[in-house]
mmCIF file of C-alpha atoms and ligand atoms in Angstrom:
data_model
loop_
_atom_site.group_PDB
_atom_site.id
_atom_site.type_symbol
_atom_site.label_atom_id
_atom_site.label_comp_id
_atom_site.label_asym_id
_atom_site.label_seq_id
_atom_site.Cartn_x
_atom_site.Cartn_y
_atom_site.Cartn_z
ATOM 1 C CA MET A 1 -15.239 30.614 -8.106
ATOM 2 C CA GLN A 2 -14.459 27.446 -10.046
ATOM 3 C CA HIS A 3 -16.329 24.372 -8.967
ATOM 4 C CA ILE A 4 -14.477 21.091 -9.603
ATOM 5 C CA ARG A 5 -16.066 17.688 -9.033
ATOM 6 C CA LEU A 6 -13.881 14.792 -7.900
ATOM 7 C CA THR A 7 -14.372 11.043 -7.912
ATOM 8 C CA LEU A 8 -12.056 9.018 -5.676
ATOM 9 C CA ILE A 9 -11.374 5.305 -6.073
ATOM 10 C CA GLY A 10 -9.708 3.653 -3.105
ATOM 11 C CA PHE A 11 -10.527 4.501 0.493
ATOM 12 C CA GLY A 12 -7.594 3.062 2.422
ATOM 13 C CA VAL A 13 -4.744 5.003 4.015
ATOM 14 C CA VAL A 14 -4.154 7.216 0.960
ATOM 15 C CA GLY A 15 -7.796 7.792 -0.020
ATOM 16 C CA GLN A 16 -8.831 8.675 3.531
ATOM 17 C CA GLY A 17 -5.797 10.927 3.897
ATOM 18 C CA PHE A 18 -6.805 12.742 0.713
ATOM 19 C CA VAL A 19 -10.393 13.482 1.751
ATOM 20 C CA GLU A 20 -9.207 14.561 5.180
ATOM 21 C CA LEU A 21 -6.775 16.994 3.543
ATOM 22 C CA LEU A 22 -9.538 18.177 1.230
ATOM 23 C CA ALA A 23 -11.810 18.955 4.188
ATOM 24 C CA ASN A 24 -9.038 20.669 6.165
ATOM 25 C CA LYS A 25 -7.915 22.810 3.246
ATOM 26 C CA GLN A 26 -11.262 23.666 1.681
ATOM 27 C CA GLN A 27 -11.290 27.246 2.963
ATOM 28 C CA TYR A 28 -7.632 27.852 2.066
ATOM 29 C CA LEU A 29 -8.146 26.482 -1.452
ATOM 30 C CA GLN A 30 -11.149 28.740 -2.008
ATOM 31 C CA GLN A 31 -9.242 31.836 -0.857
ATOM 32 C CA ARG A 32 -5.931 31.032 -2.522
ATOM 33 C CA TYR A 33 -7.073 29.417 -5.798
ATOM 34 C CA ASP A 34 -10.673 30.595 -6.080
ATOM 35 C CA THR A 35 -11.609 26.945 -6.426
ATOM 36 C CA ARG A 36 -14.076 24.716 -4.648
ATOM 37 C CA LEU A 37 -13.337 20.996 -4.764
ATOM 38 C CA THR A 38 -16.313 18.719 -4.172
ATOM 39 C CA LEU A 39 -16.103 14.969 -3.720
ATOM 40 C CA VAL A 40 -19.046 13.600 -5.693
ATOM 41 C CA GLY A 41 -18.038 9.949 -6.204
ATOM 42 C CA LEU A 42 -16.266 7.393 -4.024
ATOM 43 C CA ALA A 43 -15.522 3.698 -4.426
ATOM 44 C CA ASN A 44 -13.673 0.962 -2.639
ATOM 45 C CA ALA A 45 -13.305 -2.736 -3.349
ATOM 46 C CA HIS A 46 -15.580 -3.805 -0.468
ATOM 47 C CA HIS A 47 -18.655 -1.621 -0.844
ATOM 48 C CA GLY A 48 -18.742 -0.561 -4.494
ATOM 49 C CA PHE A 49 -19.433 2.985 -5.644
ATOM 50 C CA ILE A 50 -21.469 5.856 -4.201
ATOM 51 C CA TYR A 51 -22.345 9.127 -5.912
ATOM 52 C CA ARG A 52 -24.055 12.318 -4.862
ATOM 53 C CA ALA A 53 -24.082 15.198 -7.354
ATOM 54 C CA ASP A 54 -24.251 17.823 -4.581
ATOM 55 C CA GLY A 55 -21.266 16.327 -2.800
ATOM 56 C CA LEU A 56 -20.604 13.572 -0.278
ATOM 57 C CA ASP A 57 -20.225 14.287 3.434
ATOM 58 C CA ILE A 58 -16.512 13.790 4.141
ATOM 59 C CA SER A 59 -16.780 13.667 7.960
ATOM 60 C CA LEU A 60 -19.446 11.005 7.670
ATOM 61 C CA LEU A 61 -17.344 8.974 5.197
ATOM 62 C CA LEU A 62 -14.317 9.070 7.504
ATOM 63 C CA GLN A 63 -16.480 8.024 10.437
ATOM 64 C CA LEU A 64 -17.983 5.107 8.472
ATOM 65 C CA ALA A 65 -14.476 3.935 7.544
ATOM 66 C CA LYS A 66 -13.259 4.281 11.133
ATOM 67 C CA ASP A 67 -16.201 2.218 12.410
ATOM 68 C CA GLY A 68 -15.710 -0.437 9.714
ATOM 69 C CA ARG A 69 -19.192 0.333 8.304
ATOM 70 C CA SER A 70 -20.243 0.310 4.654
ATOM 71 C CA LEU A 71 -19.945 3.437 2.512
ATOM 72 C CA ILE A 72 -23.423 2.748 1.149
ATOM 73 C CA GLU A 73 -24.838 3.891 4.491
ATOM 74 C CA HIS A 74 -24.183 7.443 3.231
ATOM 75 C CA PRO A 75 -27.667 9.033 2.836
ATOM 76 C CA GLU A 76 -28.983 10.338 -0.491
ATOM 77 C CA ALA A 77 -26.211 8.661 -2.503
ATOM 78 C CA VAL A 78 -26.707 6.610 -5.660
ATOM 79 C CA HIS A 79 -25.078 3.210 -5.330
ATOM 80 C CA GLY A 80 -23.223 1.186 -7.989
ATOM 81 C CA LYS A 81 -21.870 -2.337 -7.535
ATOM 82 C CA THR A 82 -18.317 -1.572 -8.679
ATOM 83 C CA ALA A 83 -16.024 1.362 -9.255
ATOM 84 C CA LEU A 84 -16.051 0.600 -12.999
ATOM 85 C CA GLU A 85 -19.836 0.607 -13.174
ATOM 86 C CA GLY A 86 -20.001 3.829 -11.152
ATOM 87 C CA LEU A 87 -17.393 5.591 -13.252
ATOM 88 C CA GLN A 88 -19.234 4.664 -16.441
ATOM 89 C CA ALA A 89 -22.584 5.862 -15.164
ATOM 90 C CA THR A 90 -21.637 9.147 -13.474
ATOM 91 C CA ASP A 91 -19.771 12.309 -14.249
ATOM 92 C CA ALA A 92 -16.934 14.236 -12.602
ATOM 93 C CA ASP A 93 -14.032 16.437 -13.709
ATOM 94 C CA ILE A 94 -11.113 14.573 -12.138
ATOM 95 C CA LEU A 95 -10.591 10.956 -11.103
ATOM 96 C CA ILE A 96 -8.273 10.345 -8.159
ATOM 97 C CA GLU A 97 -7.103 6.748 -8.360
ATOM 98 C CA ALA A 98 -5.844 5.499 -4.989
ATOM 99 C CA SER A 99 -6.660 1.796 -5.067
ATOM 100 C CA PRO A 100 -3.908 -0.582 -3.844
ATOM 101 C CA THR A 101 -0.952 -1.003 -6.185
ATOM 102 C CA ASN A 102 -0.824 -4.206 -8.210
ATOM 103 C CA LEU A 103 2.505 -4.659 -9.943
ATOM 104 C CA ARG A 104 1.514 -7.761 -11.915
ATOM 105 C CA ASP A 105 -0.975 -6.185 -14.328
ATOM 106 C CA ALA A 106 -1.827 -2.820 -12.709
ATOM 107 C CA GLN A 107 -5.486 -3.802 -12.410
ATOM 108 C CA PRO A 108 -8.099 -2.692 -11.549
ATOM 109 C CA ALA A 109 -6.485 0.772 -11.572
ATOM 110 C CA LEU A 110 -5.575 0.488 -15.254
ATOM 111 C CA SER A 111 -9.226 -0.010 -16.243
ATOM 112 C CA HIS A 112 -10.379 2.818 -13.960
ATOM 113 C CA ILE A 113 -7.871 5.192 -15.562
ATOM 114 C CA HIS A 114 -8.771 4.035 -19.094
ATOM 115 C CA ILE A 115 -12.443 4.725 -18.561
ATOM 116 C CA ALA A 116 -11.879 8.102 -16.921
ATOM 117 C CA LEU A 117 -9.510 9.349 -19.643
ATOM 118 C CA SER A 118 -11.873 8.062 -22.324
ATOM 119 C CA LYS A 119 -14.644 10.097 -20.677
ATOM 120 C CA ASN A 120 -12.407 13.204 -20.887
ATOM 121 C CA MET A 121 -11.728 13.285 -17.165
ATOM 122 C CA HIS A 122 -8.308 14.319 -15.884
ATOM 123 C CA VAL A 123 -6.699 11.559 -13.827
ATOM 124 C CA VAL A 124 -4.466 11.890 -10.787
ATOM 125 C CA THR A 125 -3.026 8.752 -9.254
ATOM 126 C CA ALA A 126 -0.840 7.580 -6.387
ATOM 127 C CA ASN A 127 -1.014 4.025 -7.722
ATOM 128 C CA LYS A 128 2.333 2.727 -8.976
ATOM 129 C CA GLY A 129 1.084 -0.042 -11.255
ATOM 130 C CA PRO A 130 -0.254 2.015 -14.181
ATOM 131 C CA GLY A 131 2.793 4.314 -14.448
ATOM 132 C CA ALA A 132 5.227 1.399 -14.155
ATOM 133 C CA LEU A 133 3.488 -0.918 -16.615
ATOM 134 C CA ALA A 134 1.525 1.244 -19.039
ATOM 135 C CA ALA A 135 2.767 4.843 -18.923
ATOM 136 C CA ASN A 136 3.082 5.440 -22.679
ATOM 137 C CA GLN A 137 -0.269 3.942 -23.551
ATOM 138 C CA LEU A 138 -2.024 5.986 -20.844
ATOM 139 C CA PHE A 139 -0.309 9.283 -21.663
ATOM 140 C CA GLU A 140 -1.228 8.767 -25.323
ATOM 141 C CA LEU A 141 -4.862 8.171 -24.348
ATOM 142 C CA ALA A 142 -4.823 11.340 -22.203
ATOM 143 C CA ARG A 143 -3.370 13.296 -25.136
ATOM 144 C CA GLN A 144 -6.058 11.998 -27.507
ATOM 145 C CA HIS A 145 -8.754 13.156 -25.107
ATOM 146 C CA GLY A 146 -7.137 16.504 -24.318
ATOM 147 C CA VAL A 147 -6.886 15.798 -20.588
ATOM 148 C CA GLN A 148 -4.069 15.337 -18.106
ATOM 149 C CA LEU A 149 -2.726 12.267 -16.369
ATOM 150 C CA ARG A 150 -0.560 13.099 -13.350
ATOM 151 C CA MET A 151 1.175 10.789 -10.886
ATOM 152 C CA GLU A 152 3.383 12.939 -8.636
ATOM 153 C CA SER A 153 2.609 10.967 -5.493
ATOM 154 C CA SER A 154 3.538 7.611 -7.061
ATOM 155 C CA VAL A 155 7.234 8.440 -6.504
ATOM 156 C CA MET A 156 8.340 9.913 -3.136
ATOM 157 C CA ALA A 157 4.751 10.688 -2.073
ATOM 158 C CA GLY A 158 4.075 14.449 -2.121
ATOM 159 C CA THR A 159 7.733 15.421 -2.440
ATOM 160 C CA PRO A 160 7.801 17.030 -5.887
ATOM 161 C CA VAL A 161 10.060 14.819 -7.956
ATOM 162 C CA ILE A 162 8.195 14.169 -11.201
ATOM 163 C CA SER A 163 7.027 17.770 -11.631
ATOM 164 C CA THR A 164 10.470 19.105 -10.698
ATOM 165 C CA ILE A 165 12.175 16.960 -13.320
ATOM 166 C CA ARG A 166 9.535 17.134 -16.062
ATOM 167 C CA GLU A 167 8.609 20.777 -15.648
ATOM 168 C CA GLY A 168 11.295 22.479 -13.550
ATOM 169 C CA MET A 169 14.201 20.848 -15.409
ATOM 170 C CA MET A 170 12.746 21.030 -18.920
ATOM 171 C CA GLY A 171 15.525 21.169 -21.523
ATOM 172 C CA ALA A 172 18.174 19.592 -19.290
ATOM 173 C CA ASN A 173 19.555 16.303 -20.563
ATOM 174 C CA ILE A 174 19.217 13.916 -17.620
ATOM 175 C CA THR A 175 22.025 11.379 -17.675
ATOM 176 C CA SER A 176 21.426 9.455 -14.473
ATOM 177 C CA ILE A 177 19.336 9.234 -11.341
ATOM 178 C CA ARG A 178 20.104 7.610 -7.982
ATOM 179 C CA GLY A 179 17.611 7.504 -5.181
ATOM 180 C CA ILE A 180 16.157 6.074 -2.012
ATOM 181 C CA LEU A 181 12.627 5.507 -3.248
ATOM 182 C CA ASN A 182 11.032 3.272 -0.622
ATOM 183 C CA GLY A 183 10.045 4.648 2.766
ATOM 184 C CA THR A 184 9.433 1.315 4.498
ATOM 185 C CA THR A 185 12.856 -0.173 3.752
ATOM 186 C CA ASN A 186 14.634 3.065 4.612
ATOM 187 C CA TYR A 187 12.723 3.133 7.898
ATOM 188 C CA ILE A 188 13.784 -0.470 8.595
ATOM 189 C CA LEU A 189 17.441 0.064 7.636
ATOM 190 C CA SER A 190 17.613 3.263 9.712
ATOM 191 C CA ALA A 191 16.091 1.529 12.733
ATOM 192 C CA MET A 192 18.560 -1.355 12.354
ATOM 193 C CA VAL A 193 21.354 1.220 12.729
ATOM 194 C CA SER A 194 20.048 1.914 16.227
ATOM 195 C CA GLY A 195 19.947 -1.816 16.958
ATOM 196 C CA ARG A 196 16.205 -2.461 16.602
ATOM 197 C CA ASP A 197 14.897 -5.810 15.436
ATOM 198 C CA TYR A 198 13.843 -6.238 11.761
ATOM 199 C CA GLU A 199 10.444 -7.874 12.420
ATOM 200 C CA GLU A 200 9.469 -5.334 15.074
ATOM 201 C CA VAL A 201 10.338 -2.388 12.832
ATOM 202 C CA LEU A 202 8.467 -3.863 9.857
ATOM 203 C CA ALA A 203 5.354 -4.334 12.011
ATOM 204 C CA ASP A 204 5.706 -0.698 13.085
ATOM 205 C CA ALA A 205 5.944 0.469 9.432
ATOM 206 C CA GLN A 206 2.793 -1.531 8.620
ATOM 207 C CA ALA A 207 0.907 -0.094 11.600
ATOM 208 C CA GLN A 208 1.787 3.437 10.510
ATOM 209 C CA GLY A 209 0.540 2.811 6.962
ATOM 210 C CA TYR A 210 3.901 3.172 5.205
ATOM 211 C CA ALA A 211 4.158 -0.419 3.998
ATOM 212 C CA GLU A 212 2.242 -1.824 1.025
ATOM 213 C CA THR A 213 -0.781 -4.088 1.624
ATOM 214 C CA ASP A 214 1.658 -6.948 1.053
ATOM 215 C CA PRO A 215 4.959 -5.666 2.536
ATOM 216 C CA THR A 216 6.933 -8.173 0.429
ATOM 217 C CA ALA A 217 6.653 -5.518 -2.277
ATOM 218 C CA ASP A 218 8.650 -3.165 -0.050
ATOM 219 C CA VAL A 219 11.268 -5.439 1.493
ATOM 220 C CA GLU A 220 12.007 -7.407 -1.680
ATOM 221 C CA GLY A 221 12.464 -4.195 -3.663
ATOM 222 C CA TYR A 222 9.470 -4.468 -6.027
ATOM 223 C CA ASP A 223 7.985 -1.131 -4.915
ATOM 224 C CA ALA A 224 11.281 0.653 -5.622
ATOM 225 C CA VAL A 225 11.486 -1.204 -8.957
ATOM 226 C CA ALA A 226 8.030 0.125 -9.885
ATOM 227 C CA LYS A 227 9.102 3.675 -9.030
ATOM 228 C CA THR A 228 12.279 3.179 -11.053
ATOM 229 C CA MET A 229 10.140 2.039 -14.003
ATOM 230 C CA ILE A 230 7.911 5.118 -13.621
ATOM 231 C CA LEU A 231 10.975 7.382 -13.712
ATOM 232 C CA ALA A 232 12.406 5.491 -16.708
ATOM 233 C CA ALA A 233 9.185 6.132 -18.638
ATOM 234 C CA LEU A 234 8.488 9.681 -17.478
ATOM 235 C CA VAL A 235 12.001 11.129 -17.233
ATOM 236 C CA PHE A 236 13.938 9.162 -19.868
ATOM 237 C CA ASN A 237 10.959 8.418 -22.097
ATOM 238 C CA HIS A 238 12.249 4.854 -22.054
ATOM 239 C CA PRO A 239 9.727 2.408 -20.513
ATOM 240 C CA LEU A 240 11.343 -0.695 -19.033
ATOM 241 C CA ARG A 241 9.976 -4.157 -18.414
ATOM 242 C CA VAL A 242 10.259 -5.401 -14.835
ATOM 243 C CA GLU A 243 12.936 -7.947 -15.770
ATOM 244 C CA GLN A 244 15.104 -5.137 -17.136
ATOM 245 C CA VAL A 245 15.579 -3.763 -13.620
ATOM 246 C CA GLU A 246 18.130 -5.699 -11.573
ATOM 247 C CA ARG A 247 16.517 -6.248 -8.163
ATOM 248 C CA GLN A 248 17.641 -7.223 -4.712
ATOM 249 C CA GLY A 249 15.683 -6.465 -1.536
ATOM 250 C CA ILE A 250 16.816 -6.002 2.058
ATOM 251 C CA THR A 251 15.627 -9.271 3.615
ATOM 252 C CA ALA A 252 19.101 -10.825 3.578
ATOM 253 C CA ILE A 253 20.736 -7.869 5.347
ATOM 254 C CA THR A 254 21.826 -8.775 8.865
ATOM 255 C CA ARG A 255 22.352 -6.590 11.910
ATOM 256 C CA GLU A 256 26.042 -7.596 11.758
ATOM 257 C CA GLN A 257 26.335 -6.211 8.207
ATOM 258 C CA VAL A 258 24.641 -2.985 9.286
ATOM 259 C CA GLN A 259 27.035 -2.711 12.243
ATOM 260 C CA ALA A 260 30.089 -3.458 10.079
ATOM 261 C CA ALA A 261 29.061 -0.643 7.732
ATOM 262 C CA ILE A 262 28.671 1.772 10.674
ATOM 263 C CA ASP A 263 32.100 0.764 12.064
ATOM 264 C CA ALA A 264 33.667 1.590 8.694
ATOM 265 C CA GLY A 265 31.935 5.005 8.610
ATOM 266 C CA ASN A 266 29.367 3.867 6.038
ATOM 267 C CA ARG A 267 25.645 3.136 5.791
ATOM 268 C CA ILE A 268 23.700 0.460 3.888
ATOM 269 C CA LYS A 269 20.886 1.926 1.782
ATOM 270 C CA LEU A 270 18.477 0.444 -0.766
ATOM 271 C CA ILE A 271 19.463 2.428 -3.846
ATOM 272 C CA ALA A 272 17.486 2.708 -7.073
ATOM 273 C CA SER A 273 19.571 3.708 -10.031
ATOM 274 C CA LEU A 274 18.940 4.630 -13.665
ATOM 275 C CA ARG A 275 21.855 5.412 -15.941
ATOM 276 C CA GLN A 276 21.894 6.243 -19.616
ATOM 277 C CA VAL A 277 24.733 4.539 -21.498
ATOM 278 C CA PRO A 278 26.622 7.388 -23.217
ATOM 279 C CA GLY A 279 26.072 7.517 -26.977
ATOM 280 C CA SER A 280 23.249 4.958 -26.902
ATOM 281 C CA ASP A 281 19.576 4.636 -26.065
ATOM 282 C CA GLU A 282 20.309 2.021 -23.465
ATOM 283 C CA LEU A 283 19.243 2.545 -19.851
ATOM 284 C CA ILE A 284 20.824 0.542 -17.035
ATOM 285 C CA ALA A 285 18.487 0.111 -14.090
ATOM 286 C CA SER A 286 18.834 -1.481 -10.691
ATOM 287 C CA VAL A 287 17.445 -1.558 -7.151
ATOM 288 C CA LYS A 288 19.813 -3.049 -4.606
ATOM 289 C CA PRO A 289 21.368 -2.462 -1.183
ATOM 290 C CA LEU A 290 24.639 -0.550 -1.453
ATOM 291 C CA ILE A 291 27.256 0.477 1.079
ATOM 292 C CA LEU A 292 27.577 4.277 0.911
ATOM 293 C CA PRO A 293 30.178 6.483 2.594
ATOM 294 C CA LEU A 294 28.698 9.115 4.919
ATOM 295 C CA SER A 295 29.991 11.762 2.494
ATOM 296 C CA ASP A 296 27.259 10.610 0.062
ATOM 297 C CA PRO A 297 24.139 12.765 0.646
ATOM 298 C CA LEU A 298 21.945 9.661 0.313
ATOM 299 C CA ALA A 299 23.740 7.966 3.243
ATOM 300 C CA ARG A 300 22.323 10.477 5.720
ATOM 301 C CA VAL A 301 18.697 10.234 4.608
ATOM 302 C CA ASP A 302 16.949 8.300 7.371
ATOM 303 C CA GLY A 303 13.547 7.010 8.423
ATOM 304 C CA THR A 304 10.687 7.366 5.945
ATOM 305 C CA LEU A 305 12.485 10.205 4.222
ATOM 306 C CA ASN A 306 13.369 9.465 0.608
ATOM 307 C CA ALA A 307 15.843 11.221 -1.658
ATOM 308 C CA ILE A 308 16.720 11.471 -5.282
ATOM 309 C CA SER A 309 19.855 12.766 -6.922
ATOM 310 C CA ILE A 310 19.534 13.793 -10.553
ATOM 311 C CA GLN A 311 22.562 14.269 -12.821
ATOM 312 C CA SER A 312 22.165 16.366 -15.932
ATOM 313 C CA ASP A 313 24.259 18.273 -18.459
ATOM 314 C CA THR A 314 23.288 21.724 -17.201
ATOM 315 C CA LEU A 315 22.754 21.405 -13.446
ATOM 316 C CA SER A 316 25.399 18.778 -12.608
ATOM 317 C CA GLU A 317 23.659 17.303 -9.557
ATOM 318 C CA VAL A 318 20.297 18.224 -8.026
ATOM 319 C CA THR A 319 19.263 16.380 -4.855
ATOM 320 C CA ILE A 320 15.722 16.395 -3.482
ATOM 321 C CA ILE A 321 15.057 15.039 -0.003
ATOM 322 C CA GLY A 322 11.579 14.708 1.472
ATOM 323 C CA PRO A 323 8.876 12.394 2.813
ATOM 324 C CA GLY A 324 8.542 9.223 0.741
ATOM 325 C CA ALA A 325 5.474 7.661 2.338
ATOM 326 C CA GLY A 326 2.638 8.480 4.703
ATOM 327 C CA ARG A 327 -1.035 9.360 4.721
ATOM 328 C CA ILE A 328 -1.004 13.160 4.464
ATOM 329 C CA GLU A 329 2.355 13.238 2.658
ATOM 330 C CA THR A 330 0.903 11.167 -0.202
ATOM 331 C CA ALA A 331 -2.356 13.118 -0.131
ATOM 332 C CA GLN A 332 -0.390 16.341 -0.631
ATOM 333 C CA GLY A 333 0.968 14.938 -3.929
ATOM 334 C CA LEU A 334 -2.581 14.145 -5.052
ATOM 335 C CA LEU A 335 -3.763 17.619 -4.094
ATOM 336 C CA ALA A 336 -0.900 19.306 -5.971
ATOM 337 C CA ASP A 337 -1.749 17.248 -9.063
ATOM 338 C CA VAL A 338 -5.452 18.108 -8.807
ATOM 339 C CA LEU A 339 -4.610 21.816 -8.639
ATOM 340 C CA ALA A 340 -2.143 21.441 -11.522
ATOM 341 C CA CYS A 341 -4.874 19.854 -13.668
ATOM 342 C CA ILE A 342 -7.202 22.763 -12.918
ATOM 343 C CA ARG A 343 -4.501 25.335 -13.678
HETATM 344 N N1 LIG B 401 5.162 1.374 0.607
HETATM 345 C C1 LIG B 401 5.655 2.558 -0.012
HETATM 346 C C2 LIG B 401 6.931 2.984 0.703
HETATM 347 C C3 LIG B 401 4.615 3.642 0.077
HETATM 348 O O1 LIG B 401 7.193 2.467 1.785
HETATM 349 O O2 LIG B 401 7.669 3.789 0.159
HETATM 350 C C4 LIG B 401 4.916 4.850 -0.757
HETATM 351 O O3 LIG B 401 4.971 4.541 -2.122
#
């Protein structure tokens, strides 16, 4: 039996979902993969870092979070003031980075990932900042240290997009990608089709943990822009700066516009697009609401489902539809990446 030690940074919706999944699947993972995963380190922004070499008690951690109590109440755990300090001072095999996304400078996640890779730890992250803003630099650091950096759940949660394209479609020349990459806005647009009010639906998306800490990132299109930048770097090997992605959110879309689209047999969707200009290195990128006919597979993808359509020279069009946000859905992407690192 392999014994793998995990440190988790971030204990919000995604981090708690991950440890819950870990606890629920422990027996299955031991039987199926002959692997025992032990959470040894945990940090959040409020309480700092805790570490216990023999493993932290997941039920207790979830209860502390539910009761709004400090993680440092966990017995027999060493305590560090910050995640950075804790990471430096302790040891684990894989870092799971699930702190809130920051699309300005990707911090503090960027520093967490730097330290972990430099300490020869594999890194798995759901955070969109590092992949959008520093993918090349981080993958190079991982290569130098002979470890893996994986970020499946940063795009379409646990729905396997990055691994499908980078591993399953190896050798295909990808020419363009179109997708619905934000769960919150798709949830809002879908609910507007049934006549629900924008503010009420957004509040619902926040309550269910789909929306970002600051939902402006969702409704103004920045979250989808970040995912588009991750795909540009990972699929096209062509990192983009944020200003190179044309962006328009959904805040100006009215119920009348949604109804007019329905009457004409169409749907309005927030579409992310990446297109390689034939015969050049140039990549054209945008995130904006588009009117799609119902014959377009993306037009029928509703709620928090996301979808991506990939055009390539050998497979014409491949479309993947699946959950794009959510606690366990994102945790599944982290788990798949952890198991991929071990494999
Ligand atoms: N806020 C994001 C969304 C979460 O709604 O898609 C998943 O990245």
